[in-house]
PDB file of C-alpha atoms in Angstrom:
ATOM      1  CA  MET A 187       0.000   0.000   0.000  1.00  0.00           C
ATOM      2  CA  ASP A 188       1.195   3.486  -0.832  1.00  0.00           C
ATOM      3  CA  LYS A 189      -0.770   5.171   1.945  1.00  0.00           C
ATOM      4  CA  HIS A 190      -1.749   4.336   5.504  1.00  0.00           C
ATOM      5  CA  TYR A 191      -5.244   5.004   6.858  1.00  0.00           C
ATOM      6  CA  ARG A 192      -6.538   5.007  10.422  1.00  0.00           C
ATOM      7  CA  VAL A 193      -9.991   3.410  10.532  1.00  0.00           C
ATOM      8  CA  ALA A 194     -12.462   2.054  13.058  1.00  0.00           C
ATOM      9  CA  ALA A 195     -14.342  -1.179  12.443  1.00  0.00           C
ATOM     10  CA  SER A 196     -15.598  -4.277  14.128  1.00  0.00           C
ATOM     11  CA  SER A 197     -13.254  -7.126  14.921  1.00  0.00           C
ATOM     12  CA  PHE A 198     -15.247  -9.217  12.456  1.00  0.00           C
ATOM     13  CA  LEU A 199     -14.213  -6.977   9.566  1.00  0.00           C
ATOM     14  CA  PHE A 200     -10.610  -6.649  10.742  1.00  0.00           C
ATOM     15  CA  ASP A 201     -10.407 -10.436  10.807  1.00  0.00           C
ATOM     16  CA  GLY A 202     -11.360 -10.508   7.111  1.00  0.00           C
ATOM     17  CA  GLY A 203     -15.090 -11.047   7.485  1.00  0.00           C
ATOM     18  CA  ASP A 204     -17.108 -10.579   4.293  1.00  0.00           C
ATOM     19  CA  GLY A 205     -13.860  -9.873   2.438  1.00  0.00           C
ATOM     20  CA  PHE A 206     -14.008  -6.108   2.958  1.00  0.00           C
ATOM     21  CA  ILE A 207     -10.553  -5.866   4.523  1.00  0.00           C
ATOM     22  CA  ASP A 208      -7.430  -7.861   3.784  1.00  0.00           C
ATOM     23  CA  LYS A 209      -6.398  -8.815   7.314  1.00  0.00           C
ATOM     24  CA  THR A 210      -2.769  -9.177   6.215  1.00  0.00           C
ATOM     25  CA  GLN A 211      -2.697  -5.419   5.552  1.00  0.00           C
ATOM     26  CA  VAL A 212      -3.952  -4.483   9.039  1.00  0.00           C
ATOM     27  CA  THR A 213      -1.221  -3.012  11.248  1.00  0.00           C
ATOM     28  CA  ASP A 214      -1.120  -1.304  14.637  1.00  0.00           C
ATOM     29  CA  ARG A 215      -4.488  -2.792  15.567  1.00  0.00           C
ATOM     30  CA  ASN A 216      -5.948  -1.471  18.797  1.00  0.00           C
ATOM     31  CA  THR A 217      -8.726  -3.604  20.271  1.00  0.00           C
ATOM     32  CA  VAL A 218     -10.800  -1.700  22.841  1.00  0.00           C
ATOM     33  CA  GLY A 219     -12.017  -4.929  24.428  1.00  0.00           C
ATOM     34  CA  TYR A 220     -15.741  -4.127  24.242  1.00  0.00           C
ATOM     35  CA  ASN A 221     -17.532  -6.251  21.667  1.00  0.00           C
ATOM     36  CA  ASP A 222     -19.962  -4.258  19.535  1.00  0.00           C
ATOM     37  CA  LEU A 223     -22.662  -6.916  19.824  1.00  0.00           C
ATOM     38  CA  GLN A 224     -22.364  -6.887  23.593  1.00  0.00           C
ATOM     39  CA  ALA A 225     -22.569  -3.097  23.575  1.00  0.00           C
ATOM     40  CA  PHE A 226     -25.865  -3.266  21.683  1.00  0.00           C
ATOM     41  CA  VAL A 227     -27.267  -5.911  24.041  1.00  0.00           C
ATOM     42  CA  ASP A 228     -26.284  -3.825  27.039  1.00  0.00           C
ATOM     43  CA  TYR A 229     -28.054  -0.801  25.528  1.00  0.00           C
ATOM     44  CA  LEU A 230     -31.285  -2.720  25.013  1.00  0.00           C
ATOM     45  CA  GLN A 231     -31.173  -4.060  28.565  1.00  0.00           C
ATOM     46  CA  SER A 232     -30.487  -0.624  30.057  1.00  0.00           C
ATOM     47  CA  GLY A 233     -34.072   0.523  29.488  1.00  0.00           C
ATOM     48  CA  ALA A 234     -32.890   3.664  27.687  1.00  0.00           C
ATOM     49  CA  ALA A 235     -33.999   2.377  24.293  1.00  0.00           C
ATOM     50  CA  ARG A 236     -37.178   4.015  23.034  1.00  0.00           C
ATOM     51  CA  VAL A 237     -39.349   3.290  20.005  1.00  0.00           C
ATOM     52  CA  ARG A 238     -39.659   6.311  17.741  1.00  0.00           C
ATOM     53  CA  ALA A 239     -43.296   7.330  17.522  1.00  0.00           C
ATOM     54  CA  GLY A 240     -43.183   9.852  14.677  1.00  0.00           C
ATOM     55  CA  GLN A 241     -41.868   9.760  11.159  1.00  0.00           C
ATOM     56  CA  LYS A 242     -38.203  10.584  10.640  1.00  0.00           C
ATOM     57  CA  ASP A 243     -39.039  12.356   7.368  1.00  0.00           C
ATOM     58  CA  VAL A 244     -42.114  13.526   5.463  1.00  0.00           C
ATOM     59  CA  GLY A 245     -42.997  14.649   1.939  1.00  0.00           C
ATOM     60  CA  VAL A 246     -43.241  18.416   1.418  1.00  0.00           C
ATOM     61  CA  VAL A 247     -44.444  20.154  -1.752  1.00  0.00           C
ATOM     62  CA  LEU A 248     -44.065  23.946  -1.728  1.00  0.00           C
ATOM     63  CA  PRO A 249     -45.951  26.320  -4.067  1.00  0.00           C
ATOM     64  CA  GLU A 250     -44.581  26.711  -7.563  1.00  0.00           C
ATOM     65  CA  GLY A 251     -41.840  29.308  -7.371  1.00  0.00           C
ATOM     66  CA  GLY A 252     -41.335  28.738  -3.631  1.00  0.00           C
ATOM     67  CA  LEU A 253     -42.727  30.488  -0.571  1.00  0.00           C
ATOM     68  CA  LYS A 254     -43.570  34.185  -0.908  1.00  0.00           C
ATOM     69  CA  ALA A 255     -44.053  36.818   1.766  1.00  0.00           C
ATOM     70  CA  GLY A 256     -47.189  38.942   1.912  1.00  0.00           C
ATOM     71  CA  GLN A 257     -49.560  36.232   0.687  1.00  0.00           C
ATOM     72  CA  LYS A 258     -51.138  32.851   1.426  1.00  0.00           C
ATOM     73  CA  ASN A 259     -48.957  29.848   0.552  1.00  0.00           C
ATOM     74  CA  THR A 260     -50.287  26.326  -0.029  1.00  0.00           C
ATOM     75  CA  VAL A 261     -48.031  23.606   1.420  1.00  0.00           C
ATOM     76  CA  LYS A 262     -48.863  19.970   0.599  1.00  0.00           C
ATOM     77  CA  LEU A 263     -47.635  17.229   2.956  1.00  0.00           C
ATOM     78  CA  THR A 264     -47.411  13.438   2.655  1.00  0.00           C
ATOM     79  CA  SER A 265     -46.036  10.492   4.680  1.00  0.00           C
ATOM     80  CA  LEU A 266     -47.394  11.914   7.928  1.00  0.00           C
ATOM     81  CA  SER A 267     -48.433   8.452   9.215  1.00  0.00           C
ATOM     82  CA  TYR A 268     -47.026   4.931   9.252  1.00  0.00           C
ATOM     83  CA  SER A 269     -48.610   2.539   6.799  1.00  0.00           C
ATOM     84  CA  SER A 270     -48.562  -0.658   8.885  1.00  0.00           C
ATOM     85  CA  ALA A 271     -51.449  -1.659  11.112  1.00  0.00           C
ATOM     86  CA  GLY A 272     -50.937  -0.870  14.785  1.00  0.00           C
ATOM     87  CA  GLU A 273     -48.388   1.878  14.187  1.00  0.00           C
ATOM     88  CA  PRO A 274     -48.973   5.528  15.192  1.00  0.00           C
ATOM     89  CA  THR A 275     -51.399   7.433  12.983  1.00  0.00           C
ATOM     90  CA  ALA A 276     -51.421  11.232  12.825  1.00  0.00           C
ATOM     91  CA  LYS A 277     -54.739  13.045  12.976  1.00  0.00           C
ATOM     92  CA  SER A 278     -53.527  16.658  12.761  1.00  0.00           C
ATOM     93  CA  VAL A 279     -50.445  18.502  11.555  1.00  0.00           C
ATOM     94  CA  SER A 280     -49.102  21.999  12.092  1.00  0.00           C
ATOM     95  CA  VAL A 281     -46.628  23.990  10.018  1.00  0.00           C
ATOM     96  CA  LYS A 282     -44.633  26.740  11.716  1.00  0.00           C
ATOM     97  CA  LEU A 283     -42.484  29.418  10.101  1.00  0.00           C
ATOM     98  CA  GLY A 284     -41.094  32.007  12.480  1.00  0.00           C
ATOM     99  CA  GLU A 285     -44.001  33.143  14.623  1.00  0.00           C
ATOM    100  CA  ILE A 286     -46.635  31.981  12.131  1.00  0.00           C
ATOM    101  CA  THR A 287     -48.383  28.616  12.588  1.00  0.00           C
ATOM    102  CA  ALA A 288     -51.078  26.944  10.483  1.00  0.00           C
ATOM    103  CA  SER A 289     -52.778  23.580  11.076  1.00  0.00           C
ATOM    104  CA  ALA A 290     -54.807  21.047   9.131  1.00  0.00           C
ATOM    105  CA  ASP A 291     -56.390  17.620   9.529  1.00  0.00           C
ATOM    106  CA  VAL A 292     -54.523  14.576   8.208  1.00  0.00           C
ATOM    107  CA  ASP A 293     -56.192  12.314   5.651  1.00  0.00           C
ATOM    108  CA  ASN A 294     -55.051   8.721   6.252  1.00  0.00           C
ATOM    109  CA  THR A 295     -56.961   7.213   3.354  1.00  0.00           C
ATOM    110  CA  VAL A 296     -54.887   4.492   1.684  1.00  0.00           C
ATOM    111  CA  THR A 297     -54.859   4.532  -2.117  1.00  0.00           C
ATOM    112  CA  ALA A 298     -53.453   2.127  -4.684  1.00  0.00           C
ATOM    113  CA  ALA A 299     -50.682   4.641  -5.386  1.00  0.00           C
ATOM    114  CA  ASP A 300     -49.458   4.362  -1.781  1.00  0.00           C
ATOM    115  CA  LYS A 301     -48.325   0.762  -2.128  1.00  0.00           C
ATOM    116  CA  GLY A 302     -44.591   0.571  -1.585  1.00  0.00           C
ATOM    117  CA  TYR A 303     -44.131   4.333  -1.380  1.00  0.00           C
ATOM    118  CA  GLY A 304     -45.137   5.126   2.195  1.00  0.00           C
ATOM    119  CA  GLU A 305     -47.164   8.229   1.270  1.00  0.00           C
ATOM    120  CA  GLN A 306     -50.000   7.545   3.710  1.00  0.00           C
ATOM    121  CA  GLY A 307     -51.075  10.552   5.740  1.00  0.00           C
ATOM    122  CA  ARG A 308     -51.752  13.607   3.587  1.00  0.00           C
ATOM    123  CA  ALA A 309     -52.618  17.205   4.434  1.00  0.00           C
ATOM    124  CA  THR A 310     -52.815  20.596   2.772  1.00  0.00           C
ATOM    125  CA  VAL A 311     -51.857  23.584   4.910  1.00  0.00           C
ATOM    126  CA  GLU A 312     -52.518  27.236   4.036  1.00  0.00           C
ATOM    127  CA  LEU A 313     -49.713  29.344   5.493  1.00  0.00           C
ATOM    128  CA  GLU A 314     -50.188  33.128   5.504  1.00  0.00           C
ATOM    129  CA  ILE A 315     -46.699  34.643   5.536  1.00  0.00           C
ATOM    130  CA  PRO A 316     -46.468  38.328   6.594  1.00  0.00           C
ATOM    131  CA  ALA A 317     -44.865  40.805   4.197  1.00  0.00           C
ATOM    132  CA  GLY A 318     -41.994  41.430   6.607  1.00  0.00           C
ATOM    133  CA  VAL A 319     -40.865  37.782   6.758  1.00  0.00           C
ATOM    134  CA  ALA A 320     -38.385  37.006   3.973  1.00  0.00           C
ATOM    135  CA  GLY A 321     -35.013  35.383   3.358  1.00  0.00           C
ATOM    136  CA  ASP A 322     -33.693  32.191   4.937  1.00  0.00           C
ATOM    137  CA  GLN A 323     -36.226  30.610   7.300  1.00  0.00           C
ATOM    138  CA  THR A 324     -36.982  27.234   8.913  1.00  0.00           C
ATOM    139  CA  LEU A 325     -40.213  25.363   8.246  1.00  0.00           C
ATOM    140  CA  VAL A 326     -41.134  23.110  11.198  1.00  0.00           C
ATOM    141  CA  ILE A 327     -43.684  20.337  10.615  1.00  0.00           C
ATOM    142  CA  THR A 328     -45.238  18.670  13.675  1.00  0.00           C
ATOM    143  CA  THR A 329     -47.969  16.043  14.056  1.00  0.00           C
ATOM    144  CA  ASP A 330     -49.924  14.839  17.058  1.00  0.00           C
ATOM    145  CA  ALA A 331     -48.316  11.396  16.543  1.00  0.00           C
ATOM    146  CA  GLY A 332     -44.831  12.557  17.474  1.00  0.00           C
ATOM    147  CA  THR A 333     -43.379  13.624  14.119  1.00  0.00           C
ATOM    148  CA  LYS A 334     -41.227  16.763  14.132  1.00  0.00           C
ATOM    149  CA  VAL A 335     -39.283  17.620  10.995  1.00  0.00           C
ATOM    150  CA  SER A 336     -37.405  20.844  10.204  1.00  0.00           C
ATOM    151  CA  LEU A 337     -36.830  22.058   6.663  1.00  0.00           C
ATOM    152  CA  PRO A 338     -34.666  25.058   5.651  1.00  0.00           C
ATOM    153  CA  VAL A 339     -36.503  27.272   3.165  1.00  0.00           C
ATOM    154  CA  THR A 340     -36.082  30.637   1.480  1.00  0.00           C
ATOM    155  CA  VAL A 341     -39.016  33.068   1.462  1.00  0.00           C
ATOM    156  CA  ALA A 342     -39.180  35.533  -1.421  1.00  0.00           C
ATOM    157  CA  ALA A 343     -39.765  39.181  -0.474  1.00  0.00           C
ATOM    158  CA  ALA A 344     -43.274  40.596  -0.844  1.00  0.00           C
ATOM    159  CA  GLU A 345     -44.064  42.467  -4.035  1.00  0.00           C
ATOM    160  CA  LYS A 346     -44.265  46.252  -3.644  1.00  0.00           C
ATOM    161  CA  PRO A 347     -47.906  47.433  -3.815  1.00  0.00           C
ATOM    162  CA  SER A 348     -48.976  49.664  -6.689  1.00  0.00           C
ATOM    163  CA  ASP A 349     -49.761  53.324  -5.831  1.00  0.00           C
ATOM    164  CA  GLY A 350     -53.092  52.993  -7.652  1.00  0.00           C
ATOM    165  CA  ALA A 351     -52.446  55.875 -10.039  1.00  0.00           C
ATOM    166  CA  PRO A 352     -53.529  55.180 -13.631  1.00  0.00           C
ATOM    167  CA  ALA A 353     -50.704  54.738 -16.075  1.00  0.00           C
ATOM    168  CA  GLU A 354     -49.982  57.713 -18.306  1.00  0.00           C
ATOM    169  CA  ASP A 355     -51.399  57.278 -21.794  1.00  0.00           C
ATOM    170  CA  LYS A 356     -48.759  58.803 -24.006  1.00  0.00           C
ATOM    171  CA  GLY A 357     -50.956  58.298 -27.059  1.00  0.00           C
ATOM    172  CA  SER A 358     -53.875  60.343 -25.733  1.00  0.00           C
ATOM    173  CA  ALA A 359     -54.892  63.832 -26.802  1.00  0.00           C
ATOM    174  CA  SER A 360     -53.072  66.936 -25.614  1.00  0.00           C
ATOM    175  CA  THR A 361     -53.333  67.842 -21.953  1.00  0.00           C
ATOM    176  CA  SER A 362     -55.686  70.543 -20.718  1.00  0.00           C
ATOM    177  CA  SER A 363     -52.844  73.091 -20.531  1.00  0.00           C
ATOM    178  CA  ASP A 364     -52.265  72.696 -24.254  1.00  0.00           C
ATOM    179  CA  ALA A 365     -55.954  73.124 -25.165  1.00  0.00           C
ATOM    180  CA  PRO A 366     -56.134  77.033 -25.139  1.00  0.00           C
ATOM    181  CA  ILE A 367     -53.065  77.270 -27.385  1.00  0.00           C
ATOM    182  CA  ALA A 368     -54.597  74.842 -29.842  1.00  0.00           C
ATOM    183  CA  VAL A 369     -57.839  76.885 -29.929  1.00  0.00           C
ATOM    184  CA  ILE A 370     -55.991  80.174 -30.544  1.00  0.00           C
ATOM    185  CA  VAL A 371     -53.903  78.687 -33.347  1.00  0.00           C
ATOM    186  CA  GLY A 372     -57.052  77.288 -34.921  1.00  0.00           C
ATOM    187  CA  VAL A 373     -58.822  80.666 -34.842  1.00  0.00           C
ATOM    188  CA  ILE A 374     -55.832  82.448 -36.402  1.00  0.00           C
ATOM    189  CA  ALA A 375     -55.641  79.856 -39.158  1.00  0.00           C
ATOM    190  CA  ALA A 376     -59.363  80.277 -39.883  1.00  0.00           C
ATOM    191  CA  VAL A 377     -59.068  84.076 -40.097  1.00  0.00           C
ATOM    192  CA  LEU A 378     -56.079  83.863 -42.421  1.00  0.00           C
ATOM    193  CA  ALA A 379     -57.915  81.370 -44.597  1.00  0.00           C
ATOM    194  CA  LEU A 380     -60.710  83.947 -44.972  1.00  0.00           C
ATOM    195  CA  ILE A 381     -58.559  87.062 -45.506  1.00  0.00           C
ATOM    196  CA  VAL A 382     -55.956  85.782 -47.953  1.00  0.00           C
ATOM    197  CA  PRO A 383     -58.404  84.948 -50.785  1.00  0.00           C
ATOM    198  CA  LEU A 384     -60.114  88.349 -50.372  1.00  0.00           C
ATOM    199  CA  ALA A 385     -56.808  90.178 -50.427  1.00  0.00           C
ATOM    200  CA  LEU A 386     -55.915  88.572 -53.699  1.00  0.00           C
ATOM    201  CA  ALA A 387     -59.264  89.402 -55.266  1.00  0.00           C
ATOM    202  CA  PHE A 388     -59.690  93.059 -54.052  1.00  0.00           C
ATOM    203  CA  PRO A 389     -57.434  96.008 -53.130  1.00  0.00           C
ATOM    204  CA  ILE A 390     -56.008  95.608 -49.675  1.00  0.00           C
ATOM    205  CA  ASP A 391     -57.622  98.758 -48.277  1.00  0.00           C
ATOM    206  CA  SER A 392     -61.088  97.605 -49.297  1.00  0.00           C
ATOM    207  CA  VAL A 393     -60.616  94.403 -47.396  1.00  0.00           C
ATOM    208  CA  LEU A 394     -58.855  95.587 -44.255  1.00  0.00           C
ATOM    209  CA  GLY A 395     -60.264  99.084 -44.183  1.00  0.00           C
ATOM    210  CA  PRO A 396     -58.724 101.366 -41.541  1.00  0.00           C
ATOM    211  CA  ILE A 397     -56.003  98.904 -40.709  1.00  0.00           C
ATOM    212  CA  ALA A 398     -54.659  99.044 -44.256  1.00  0.00           C
ATOM    213  CA  MET A 399     -54.975 102.841 -44.374  1.00  0.00           C
ATOM    214  CA  ILE A 400     -52.699 103.203 -41.374  1.00  0.00           C
ATOM    215  CA  ASN A 401     -49.948 101.471 -43.270  1.00  0.00           C
ATOM    216  CA  HIS A 402     -50.492 103.829 -46.283  1.00  0.00           C
ATOM    217  CA  GLY A 403     -50.067 106.850 -44.063  1.00  0.00           C
TER     218      GLY A 403
END
């Protein structure tokens, strides 16, 4: 061997059991003198061993796009109950994020799709996340049957509310401040349209009268 490794294993494996370790390559062996099987037996006899009541993991489906602040989020849960007869069955579940908690009843109906997948125990929880709660958070799922699972999540910041003002229509007619100017220009154009043909057909003083005479003077 080119390298040496320090490992811990049972005496069974160090002695070549199951062919995992070549016992001729084992050096500097240190036997602690406490057989692993005996250690397990002693633990069971100590009375400290406890049967786990709840699930060690559950199925969690978050809303499409993830959790979002400032709105109601639908969280779907599965595998909240054991599938074997006589094992603990959850009746209710709660989902907690920060100071916000929402609860729902657990549906333990067994379907054909559950076979072999352990999905029994379903619930849908509506979690209203305040606008001020965003960023990295922890989702804690708890059932009345002893399950407690924590899941790190990221909550997207709430969308900024609209001010309610109507959008400016750049293609609309002129604003009210432009209206008087448009009227004045229109009147001038109408007057000129009337005067110019007359001026061409008659002497200027007969059309404009005193105004024209002032210029002659």
